[in-house]
Protein backbone atom coordinates (compact mmCIF):
# COMPACT_ATOMS: atom_id res chain seq x y z
CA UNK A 1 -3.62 68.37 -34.44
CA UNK A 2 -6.06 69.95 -32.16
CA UNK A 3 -9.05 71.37 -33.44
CA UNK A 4 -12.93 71.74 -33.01
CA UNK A 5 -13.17 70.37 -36.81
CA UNK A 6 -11.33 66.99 -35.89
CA UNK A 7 -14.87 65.01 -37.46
CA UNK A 8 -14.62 67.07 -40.41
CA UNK A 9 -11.45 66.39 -41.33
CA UNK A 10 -11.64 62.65 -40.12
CA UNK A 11 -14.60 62.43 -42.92
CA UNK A 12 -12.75 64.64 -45.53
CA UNK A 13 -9.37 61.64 -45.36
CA UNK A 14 -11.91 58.86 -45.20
CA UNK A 15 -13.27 60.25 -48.19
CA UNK A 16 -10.62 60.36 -50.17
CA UNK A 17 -9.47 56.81 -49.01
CA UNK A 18 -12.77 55.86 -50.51
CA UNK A 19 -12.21 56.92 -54.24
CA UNK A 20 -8.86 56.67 -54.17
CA UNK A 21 -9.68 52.80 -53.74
CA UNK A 22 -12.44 52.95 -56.07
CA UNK A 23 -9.87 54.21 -58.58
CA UNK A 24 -7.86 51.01 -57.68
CA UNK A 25 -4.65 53.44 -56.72
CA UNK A 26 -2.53 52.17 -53.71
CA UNK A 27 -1.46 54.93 -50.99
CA UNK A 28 2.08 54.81 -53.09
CA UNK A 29 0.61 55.12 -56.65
CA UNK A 30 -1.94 58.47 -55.37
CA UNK A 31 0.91 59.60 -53.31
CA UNK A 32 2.75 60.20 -56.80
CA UNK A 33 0.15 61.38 -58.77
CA UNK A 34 -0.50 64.64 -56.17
CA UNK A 35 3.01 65.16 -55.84
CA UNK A 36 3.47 63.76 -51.76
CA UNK A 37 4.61 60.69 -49.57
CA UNK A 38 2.69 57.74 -49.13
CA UNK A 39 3.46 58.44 -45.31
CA UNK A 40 1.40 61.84 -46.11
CA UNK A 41 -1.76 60.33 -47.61
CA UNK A 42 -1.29 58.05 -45.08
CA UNK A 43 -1.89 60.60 -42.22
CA UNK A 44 -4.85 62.28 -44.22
CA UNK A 45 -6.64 58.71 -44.61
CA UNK A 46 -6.10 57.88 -41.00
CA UNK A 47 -9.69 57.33 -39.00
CA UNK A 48 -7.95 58.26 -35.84
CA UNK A 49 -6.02 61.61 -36.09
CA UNK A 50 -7.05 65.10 -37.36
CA UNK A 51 -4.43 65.45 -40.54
CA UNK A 52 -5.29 68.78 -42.55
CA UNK A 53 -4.51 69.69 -45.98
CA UNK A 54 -4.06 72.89 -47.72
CA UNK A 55 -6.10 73.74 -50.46
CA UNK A 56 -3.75 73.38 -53.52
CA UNK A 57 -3.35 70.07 -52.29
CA UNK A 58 -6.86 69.44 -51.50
CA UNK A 59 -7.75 70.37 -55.27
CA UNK A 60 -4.96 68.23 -56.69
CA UNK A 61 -6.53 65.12 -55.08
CA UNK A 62 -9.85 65.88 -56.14
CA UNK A 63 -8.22 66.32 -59.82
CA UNK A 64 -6.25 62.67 -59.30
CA UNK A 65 -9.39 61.13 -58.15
CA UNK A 66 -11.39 62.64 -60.66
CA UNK A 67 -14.57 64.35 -58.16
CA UNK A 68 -15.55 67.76 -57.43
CA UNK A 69 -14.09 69.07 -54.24
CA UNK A 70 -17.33 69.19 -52.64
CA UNK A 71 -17.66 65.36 -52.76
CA UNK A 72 -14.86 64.61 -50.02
CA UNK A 73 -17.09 66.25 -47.81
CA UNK A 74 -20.17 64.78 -47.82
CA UNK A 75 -21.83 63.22 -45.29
């Protein structure tokens, strides 16, 4: 995906890789609980490639992993 936000949403899947681990959920167990592939989360996590989300699914994972939205984009 091209796009002048590629850092932002590089941060935003590295994020959610983050507390998703810190929950102790594999990419197949998280992948379940907001309803995608594993293949899917693993595209968002990815530290290499621009993956974006929409925002129903963006609010389920924050749900899953149990933060506000606003954490997966901190700095």
């Amino acid at each position: 995906m091209e796009t002048q936000y590629r850092e932002q949403y590089i941060r935003f899947g590295l994020k959610v890789q983050y507390y998703r681990k810190l929950q102790g959920l594999t990419q197949e167990a998280f992948a379940d609980k907001i309803g995608k592939s594993w293949s899917f989360v693993a595209k968002v996590e990815s530290p290499t490639r621009a993956f974006g989300v929409s925002m129903e699914t963006m609010f389920k994972i924050a749900e899953v992993l149990e933060v506000p939205v606003s954490k997966l984009f901190e700095e």
